[in-house]
Amino acid sequence: MTRLVWLMLRNRWTQAVTLAVLALVATAAAVAGPAYLGAVDRAVVDREVRAATPMERGMSVSNSVKKEQGDIGDSAPDFFEIGAALIGMPDFTPVFSVDLPTLGVEKSPTSASRLVYRQDVCAHLVMVRGRCLIGGAEVVIGQRTAGRLGITPGVSVTIRFAELDPRTLVYVPAGAPFTLTVVGVYRVSDPGAPYWGSHGYFELDASGFRAEPVFTDRGAIGTLDHNAEDDTVDVLGDPAAFAPDRLPALRAELAEVNGRVDGLGGRQISVSTGIPKLLDRIDRERKVAHELVPVAGVPLVALACFVIFLAVGYGTGDRRFELGLVALRGAGRLTRWLLASGEYLIAIVIGAILGYPVGLAAMAALASLRLDGAGPTSGALPYALVAGVGAVLAALLAQRRELFTPVADLLRRVVGGGRGWRSLAVEVVVVLLAVVAAVQLRVANGQLAGVGMLVPALVILAVALLGARAVVPLASRYGARALRRGRMGGALAALQLGRRPGAHRLFVLLVVAVALLGFATTAFGVAARARAAQAEVASGAVRVVTVRPVTRLKLLNATRAADPAGRYAMAVVNGASGAPGDPPQLAVDTTRLATAAIWQPGFGGPGPRHLSALLRPGLPDPTAFRANAIELDVTSDDQARAVDVHLVVVLAPMSGGSPLTEDLGRLFPGDQRMITQVDCASGCRLVGFGAVNSGSGGFGLRVTVRQIRTGEPAGQVMPAATLAAPSSWLPQVPASIDLSGDTDGLHLYYHSHSGTPADGWISPADRPARLPVAATTALKSGSSLVGLDGRGTPVTEVARVDGLPRLGSCGVLVDLEYADRAASDAGTGEVEQVWLGPAAPPDVLARLRAQGLVVTGDSRVAQLRSELDGQGPALALWFHLLTAGLAVLLAAGGSWLVAAVDRDGRAGDLGALRVQGVSRSAAGRAGLWGYLVVVLAAALVGLVAAAVAWLVAGTEIPMFVNQAVPWPAPRWPTPGTVVGSCGIAVAILAGVALVAAYDLRRRVRRYGQLGTGRD
Amino acid sequence: MSGLAVACRRVVHIYRASDAGDGGAGDIVALAGVDLSISPGEMLALVGPSGSGKSTLISLLAGLMRPSAGRVNIGTYDMGKLSDSEISRLRGTEIGVVLQGAARNLLPYADLHRNIWLAQRRAARTSGIQLDDPDRILDLVGLGGRGRAKIGELAPGARQRAALAVGIAAGPGLLLVDEPTSQLDTHGRDEVLAALETVNTERATTIVVVTHDAEVGARLGRAVTIRDGRVGAEGRDGQDFAVVAGDGTVQLPPEVLGVYPPGTLFTVDHEDGTVSLVAGGAHAALAPPHASGVVPD
C-alpha cells in the first residue's frame, strides 16, 4: 500500500508539491499571526520603554524625614533597607539617594545648593578635573558652578544645612557648619539618563543653564548637622523587566508594593511611579494590534485551507476513474480512503511541518525589516497544529464526494456538475453570517471582537459567492448565445466558466484574493494618509520648538526678532483650559500663520492669510511709555472712606520681562496723586489698572482719573483728551463700571457686586472690545471664553473653520498679540512654543536663543509621523498587506493547480473539437480566454467586494492608539494605491492564466496532430 | 475456483433521466426483459449494435448497477439481494471485470505486479482463497517475465492481456470482459482470444465477453445477440437461432423486420415441430402476400 501511495505521489509530483506549498502557506500563515503579534508586542514595548520618562520606567519610594520625628541619620539605612525590601522586584535595580538643601557653596548667603548622595554616582559623572568621590568628607561640583565660583579640586567649602523660610521664601541656615573638600569637578554626559530618575537634578534655570547639584558621600551627609532630608529609593527597570510576557506580573508586583507601603502606616513614605501609565499605553497599543492582526491572519489561514480544498477537490475529481478502478477491484473503504487521500495527506503533512519554521523565519525577516529587529516569539506551535489539522480536514472534505460515490458513477467520465442544495445552503449561511457580523460590528460600537473580527473577510466571501452566482450563469448564457452565433472561441471560453464543475469555486477564490488585497491596500493607504494628516495636524508645523515659558510679549517679540521677515517662525501659546464644554484654544502670531503652520486642505474656512486679517482688525498702538515712575492724579468720592479700595496698575515691560503689578495705594475721598517707581526705562505697556477691594464683597465708588503721567523723565502716558474719552478704555466687566469723560478727566463709576478684581479692571482700548476668534464649532459659552489670564474674555467669532493646526476639528484660534493685550496679567503661557515652517534656516535655534529664549524641546512632524508609524496599528496593517500578498500568491498557486489538473481534459476536449473542424484560432481563443475571463471577471468582482467590505468595516479599523487631536481619517485611499496593488495582483493571476493557456494550446496542438495521424 | 453459472430472468434496466446526469430527455429503457443462462465454465459473447444494452447487461452482472426489475443470479448469489459491501467483496473475489479500453483497467504509474497485487488485495484478505502468484497469472495471459513492465511500455495487445491479468488476478469464477479486441489488430485480437481461451481452459472460469466483432463471438462458441434491450438471437457452433424470451416473445431477425415492419399481423401455425408465421389480417396489404418465417424447434 505504501509503495502504491508513493507511486501515486511520484506520478503527480507537481500536484503534490503544489499542495505541500499550499499547506506550508496555511501553516506559515497560522504561525505568522501570533509570531508577528509577538514581534509587534516586543517592538511596541521596546519603543514605548525607550520613549518612556525615567518615572515611567521606574519607581521612587520617598521618605521625608524630620529631626523632630527622631529618625534622622541612623534611620536612613533603615529606610533604604525598607525600600529595597519594599521593591524587591526582579529586573529592577535600586538606586538610593539622599537630598537636602545647603548654604555655603554659593557666594550668596541665600542661594541654596542641593547636596545629594546618590548611589553609584561616580559611574554616571565625567570628571573634568580632580577625581570622583572615594569617601569621607568629600564633594564634587559641577563644571559650570566651579567655573562660576572659581572652585578647583582641593578647595574646602563649609556648608550648612538650610531651610526655606515660609514667610520670605528664602533659604536660611539651620545647622552647624561642616567643612567638605572639593575633590573633583564633574560634568554629566546624559542628564536625561534613566539613572537620574525624576529628581530634576539638572533642570534648566531661567537663563537656560542646567542646575548642578553638589554630590557627596552618604557618610558625609550622615555627619552633617541637619534636621530634614529626603530619602529616596529609585528602582530602574532593566529592559527585561518590561518583557511582554512579564507585564501582567509587573502590574501585580506594583500593586503588591503599594500594598506593602500602605501597610506601613504612620511613616512619611510615598511611592511614585509612572509605570502604570507606561503599561497602560503598551496595553492599548497591544490591544489594537491583537485586534487587527487576526483580522488578516484568520482569513489567510481559511483561504489557504479553501485553496487546499479546491485543489484536492479538482485533483480528486480528475482521479475519479482511478478511484473507481480501485473500488471496482473490491477494495474496502479504508483502502479506498488511503489510496484516495494518501498522497494528499503526505504532501499536506510535509508542507505543514515545513510551514512552522518557514512562518517563523518569514516573520523574523519581516520583523527585522519593519520592527527594528524585534524578532518573533515562539509559542505559535498550537496555531500551526490547528492550521495543519484544518488543511487535512479541508483535503478530506474535498474528497468526501468521491469516497462515497458508487463505483459505476466513478467510472463514468461525465461528472454531474450541478451545484446542489448543500452549496446553496452553505452560501446562504455565509451571507447571513456576514450580515449578522456586520450588524454586530455596528451594535458593538466598532469593536473588532468575536465574529466582528471576521467581518471584512465574511463580507468579501459573501460578495464573492453572490458574484459567482451572478457571473457564472451569465457566462453560461453568453457562451450559449455565442455558440448560436458561431463565435466558437468566445463561446467555449465562456462555457468553461459557466459550466465547468468547480469553476465557480475557482472564481470565488480569485475574487477573495483580489478583494483581500484591495481591502488591505485600502486600509494601509487610508491609515498612512490618516497618520500623515494626524502628525501634521497634531504637530501644527514642520518643526515645533518648545521654550521655557517667558511672558507672552517676550515670546512674541523674540520670535519676531529672530525672524523679522515672518518667513518661518511663529510664536504660539497653548491657551488656558477653558470652561467645561469650551473647545481648546490656541493663541498664535497669526501674521505668520501662512508661513509657519501646516494648513490642511480640510481645514476649510477663509485660509491662513485671510484668517490672520480677520483675527487682527486694525488697532491703535499700545499705550506705552519709558520712565522710572508712573503717576496717577485721581479724585475719589466720599464712598472711598467706607471701603478699603486700592488702585493697582499693571505694566508689561516691552522687553518681555515679568509684568509689573504695582499697588498705588488706597483710595481716599478727594484728590490724590498716586506714584510708584517702576522699571520701565526700556519701555512698558500700560496693561490696565483696577480698583481692588481689600475687603470682601462688592463696593460702590466714583473715581476720576485726571492724568496719567510718567516720572523721570516726566511726561504724559496718554494725552488728556484720549484719557477722558470712554472709548479709549475697555472695562473687563462692563456691567460693573460706567465710564464717562469730560475736561476733568475719566470718570469711573464702580458698582461692583461680587468684589472680584475683574469688576474694577479697565484697560486701554488697544484691542477690540471682543476678541476675534476662529472656531470649529459654535461656542457653548456664547460670547465669552477663558482668556490667557484665566479670566473670562468677551469674544466674537469672525470665522468658522473645519479644522485648526494642533487642535484638529475642535478648537478656537486667537491672535496671540491681541489675546495678550486682552489679558489682564501680561504673564506667561502654560506651554510656549515657536512653530517653524519649512523655510526655517538650520541655525534657527541659535537665533531663538540669541533672542533670550531657552529651548527645552524640539520636535518635528517627521518624528511624530515616525512614532505613529511605529505604533501597534501601523505595524499590524503591515501584516494585513503581507497576508493579502500571500492570498494573491495562494490564488495564483491554486489556479495553476486547477489548470494543471484540468489541462489534459481540456486539451482532449479542444483537440477533439479541432479534429471535428473547429479552427485553430478558435481553439486558441477558447484556451486563452477560458482562464483569462475568470481572472478578469474575478478582479472586477474582487474590487467591488473590497469596496463593500471597506464600506462596512473600514471605519472600524483602528488607525491610532490614541488620537492626539480629533481629526477625521480620510475615507478612501488615493486611487493609485488600490489600482496599483490590484493591478499587480491581476497581472500575477493573468500571468498564470496566460502560461496555463500557452501550455494548453501546446497540448491541443499535439492532440490535434495525434488525431490527424490516426485518421 | 471453478466457473460460476449466470442466470438472468426477465431483467429490466431503466436509466432515469436524473441518473444520466446530462439533463437527458426522459428515461431510457436499456434492458427490456433479458433472459439468459450461462453454464459454469462457459465462454459467451454478447454481441449487438451500439446502444443495444450489452454494456448495461455486463454492468448488472458485475454488480455495478442494480436491475430495475428481474433477477440476476451469479452462482448462488442473487445480486439484487446483496448489499453494496457484499457486492464489493464479490467483485474482489469471485467476479473479475475488465473494462472497455485496456488502459482504463490499469494504474499507469504502477508495474504489472503492483496492478495485480492491488486486484488481489481483497481476495488475499478473504480466508479460503488460494491466490496465484502474479508471475503465474502473467504466464497465463502470455506476459510471463513482464511483471516489472509499466503499462506505457506494453504494446496494445499486451496491454489488453495485462488488463485480463488484472481481471483474473483474484481467481474469479466469472470474468466479464468489455470489448477486449475493439482497438486491436488481428494479431493482437488473436493473442487476447488465446489468452481468454487459456484462462477458460485452465481455470474453468466462466467468461462473458461484450464485443462488436462477430468473429470473436464465433471463436467463443456461443454468441448472444442483444437487440433493443432483449436477447434477439443466439448463435451456437456457427448456426444462428432466434430465442424465445421468458414472456414468450421472439425477436425477428433484422432482415425479416425490414420486410415486415412493426405492426405487421401474422397468424402462427405450429405443426410437427415447425412454427409458421403467415402474414395477414387488417394490415396484410402492407406486407408481401406469401411471406412466412420458420423457427426450428
GROMACS .gro file of C-alpha atoms in nm, chain A residues 628-630 660 662 675-679 711-712:
model
   12
  628ASN     CA    1   1.117  10.504   3.603
  629ALA     CA    2   0.791  10.609   3.768
  630ILE     CA    3   0.424  10.639   3.689
  660LEU     CA    4   0.478   9.472   3.690
  662GLU     CA    5   0.204   9.792   4.134
  675ILE     CA    6   0.305  10.747   4.242
  676THR     CA    7   0.503  10.430   4.208
  677GLN     CA    8   0.854  10.360   4.095
  678VAL     CA    9   0.871  10.121   3.804
  679ASP     CA   10   1.150   9.968   3.599
  711GLY     CA   11   0.816  11.050   3.626
  712GLU     CA   12   1.188  11.057   3.545
   0.00000   0.00000   0.00000
